[in-house]
Coordinates of C-alpha atoms in Angstrom, one line a residue:
X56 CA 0.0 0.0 0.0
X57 CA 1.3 3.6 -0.8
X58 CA 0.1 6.9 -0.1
X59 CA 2.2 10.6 -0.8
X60 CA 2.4 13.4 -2.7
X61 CA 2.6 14.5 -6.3
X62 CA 3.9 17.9 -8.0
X63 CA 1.9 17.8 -11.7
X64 CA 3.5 20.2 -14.1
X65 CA 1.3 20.9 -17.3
X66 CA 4.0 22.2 -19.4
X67 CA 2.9 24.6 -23.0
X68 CA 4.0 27.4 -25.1
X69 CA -0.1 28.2 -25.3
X70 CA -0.8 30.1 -21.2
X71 CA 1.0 30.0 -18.2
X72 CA 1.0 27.2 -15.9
X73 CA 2.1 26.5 -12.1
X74 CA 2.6 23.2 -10.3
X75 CA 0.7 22.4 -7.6
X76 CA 0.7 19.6 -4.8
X77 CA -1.6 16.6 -5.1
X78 CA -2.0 13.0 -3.4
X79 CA -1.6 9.4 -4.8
X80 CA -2.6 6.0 -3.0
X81 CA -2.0 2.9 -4.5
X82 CA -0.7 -0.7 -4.4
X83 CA 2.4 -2.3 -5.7
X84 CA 3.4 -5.7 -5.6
X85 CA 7.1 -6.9 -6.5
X86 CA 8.4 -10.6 -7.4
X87 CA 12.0 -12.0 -7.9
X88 CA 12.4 -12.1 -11.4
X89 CA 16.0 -12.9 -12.1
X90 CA 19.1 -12.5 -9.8
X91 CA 19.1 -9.1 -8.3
X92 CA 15.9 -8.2 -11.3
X93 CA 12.7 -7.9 -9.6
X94 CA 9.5 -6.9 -11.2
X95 CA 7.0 -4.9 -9.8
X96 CA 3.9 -4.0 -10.8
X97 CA 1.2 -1.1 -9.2
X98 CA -2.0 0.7 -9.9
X99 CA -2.4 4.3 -8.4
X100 CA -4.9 6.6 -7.7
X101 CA -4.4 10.0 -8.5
X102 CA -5.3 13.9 -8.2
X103 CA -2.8 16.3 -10.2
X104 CA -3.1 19.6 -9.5
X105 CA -1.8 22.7 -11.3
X106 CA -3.0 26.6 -11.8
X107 CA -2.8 28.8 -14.7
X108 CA -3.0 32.5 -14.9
X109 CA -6.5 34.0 -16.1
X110 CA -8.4 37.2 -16.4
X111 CA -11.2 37.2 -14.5
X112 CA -14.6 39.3 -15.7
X113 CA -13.3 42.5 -13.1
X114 CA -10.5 42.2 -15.3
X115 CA -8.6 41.2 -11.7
X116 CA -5.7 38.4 -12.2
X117 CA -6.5 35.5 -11.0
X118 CA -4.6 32.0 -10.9
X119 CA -7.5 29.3 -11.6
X120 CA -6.8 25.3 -10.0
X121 CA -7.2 22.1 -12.1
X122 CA -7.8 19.3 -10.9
X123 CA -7.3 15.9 -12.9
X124 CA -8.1 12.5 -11.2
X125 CA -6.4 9.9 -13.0
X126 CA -5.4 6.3 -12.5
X127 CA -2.1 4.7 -13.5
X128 CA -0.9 1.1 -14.0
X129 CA 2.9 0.1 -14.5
X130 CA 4.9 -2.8 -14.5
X131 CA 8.2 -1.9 -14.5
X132 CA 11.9 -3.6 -14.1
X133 CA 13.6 -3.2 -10.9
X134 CA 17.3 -3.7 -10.1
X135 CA 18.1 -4.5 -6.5
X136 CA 21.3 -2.5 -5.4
X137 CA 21.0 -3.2 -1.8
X138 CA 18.7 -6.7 -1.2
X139 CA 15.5 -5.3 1.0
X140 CA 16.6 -1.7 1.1
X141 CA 18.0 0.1 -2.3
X142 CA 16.6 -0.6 -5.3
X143 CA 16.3 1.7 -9.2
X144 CA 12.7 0.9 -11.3
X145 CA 12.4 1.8 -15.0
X146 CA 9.8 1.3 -17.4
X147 CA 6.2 2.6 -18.9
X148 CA 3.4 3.7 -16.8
X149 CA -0.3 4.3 -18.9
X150 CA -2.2 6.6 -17.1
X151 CA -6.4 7.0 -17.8
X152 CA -7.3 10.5 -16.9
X153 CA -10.8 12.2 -16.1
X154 CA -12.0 15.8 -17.0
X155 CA -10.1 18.6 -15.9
X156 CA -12.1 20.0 -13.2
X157 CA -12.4 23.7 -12.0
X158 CA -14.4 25.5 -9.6
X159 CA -17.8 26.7 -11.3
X160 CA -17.5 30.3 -10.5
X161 CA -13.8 30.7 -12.5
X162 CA -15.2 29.0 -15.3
X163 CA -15.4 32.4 -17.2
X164 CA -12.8 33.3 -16.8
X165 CA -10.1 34.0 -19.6
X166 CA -6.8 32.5 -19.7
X167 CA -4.6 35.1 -19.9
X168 CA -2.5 35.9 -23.3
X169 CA -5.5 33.4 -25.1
X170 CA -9.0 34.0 -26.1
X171 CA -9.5 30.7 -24.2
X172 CA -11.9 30.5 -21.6
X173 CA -10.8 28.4 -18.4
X174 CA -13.7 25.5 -19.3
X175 CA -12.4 25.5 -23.1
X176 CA -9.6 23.3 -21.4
X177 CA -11.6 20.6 -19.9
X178 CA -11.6 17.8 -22.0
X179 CA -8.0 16.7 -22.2
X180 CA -7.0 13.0 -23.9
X181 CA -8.0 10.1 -21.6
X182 CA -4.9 7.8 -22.2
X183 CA -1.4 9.4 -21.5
X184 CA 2.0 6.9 -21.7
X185 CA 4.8 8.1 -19.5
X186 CA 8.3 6.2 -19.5
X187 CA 9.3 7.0 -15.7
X188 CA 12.1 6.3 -13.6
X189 CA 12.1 5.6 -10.0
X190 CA 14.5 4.5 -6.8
X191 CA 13.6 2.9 -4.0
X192 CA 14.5 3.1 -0.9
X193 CA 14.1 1.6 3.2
X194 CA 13.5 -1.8 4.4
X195 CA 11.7 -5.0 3.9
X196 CA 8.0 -3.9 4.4
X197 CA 8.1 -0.2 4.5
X198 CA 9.9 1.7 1.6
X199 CA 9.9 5.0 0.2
X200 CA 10.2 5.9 -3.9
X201 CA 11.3 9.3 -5.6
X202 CA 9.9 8.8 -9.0
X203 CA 10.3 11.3 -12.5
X204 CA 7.7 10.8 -14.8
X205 CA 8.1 12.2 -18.5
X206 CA 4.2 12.4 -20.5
X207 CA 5.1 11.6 -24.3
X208 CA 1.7 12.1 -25.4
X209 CA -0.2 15.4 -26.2
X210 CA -2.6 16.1 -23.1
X211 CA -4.5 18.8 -24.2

């Protein structure tokens, strides 16, 4: 079982993004594969979080929040540096995403340096692929994991 924190970054030449902070909960399960290989495979549940710059109709800037809930499964190769306590994972995660979701009341609001309005962003692609990268770390039954994930598909 795994629970933590994400920081999702919606990166575009098109309106200004920030990351924000977001929570994942999942569950993994590794097996001895070959020598020091393992495999390990895990479905997660996700909300991403990021902000992007608007106008709002006072003509007041605003940052709006989106919210994506997603859910990702992976099965990716792991190499045991230390047996039980260090470990590096590669390999593909696909990811199933929701709607972007916004508060109501910024929903007319216009994204700054577009003609967009913040619900004209909503529907985003509903299967992403990201290669990611990962090192474990702690002992036998409680671990901790830095990962990098890398989207190679076009969200928006």
């Amino acid at each position: 079982m795994s629970f933590g924190v994400n920081q999702f970054t919606l990166n575009t030449n098109n309106f200004q993004t920030k990351p924000e902070l977001g929570w994942n909960a999942g569950l993994s399960m590794r097996g001895n594969f070959y020598n020091n290989w393992d495999m390990v495979y895990n479905i997660q549940f996700s909300e991403n979080n990021f902000s992007v710059a608007t106008n709002a109709f006072t003509l007041a800037k605003e940052d709006v929040n989106y919210k994506l809930a997603s859910a990702q499964v992976s099965l990716q190769v792991s190499y045991k540096l230390v047996e039980n306590h260090l470990s590096i994972e590669f390999g593909p995660i696909v990811q199933v995403n929701g709607k972007l979701n916004i508060d109501n009341t910024d929903e007319n609001n216009v994204i700054s340096g577009t003609t967009l309005l913040v619900k004209d962003i909503r529907e985003i692609s509903n299967f992403n692929c990201y290669p990611t990268v990962r090192i474990t770390f702690g002992v036998r039954h409680f671990r901790a994991n830095v990962s990098y994930q890398y989207g190679v598909n076009n969200m928006l």
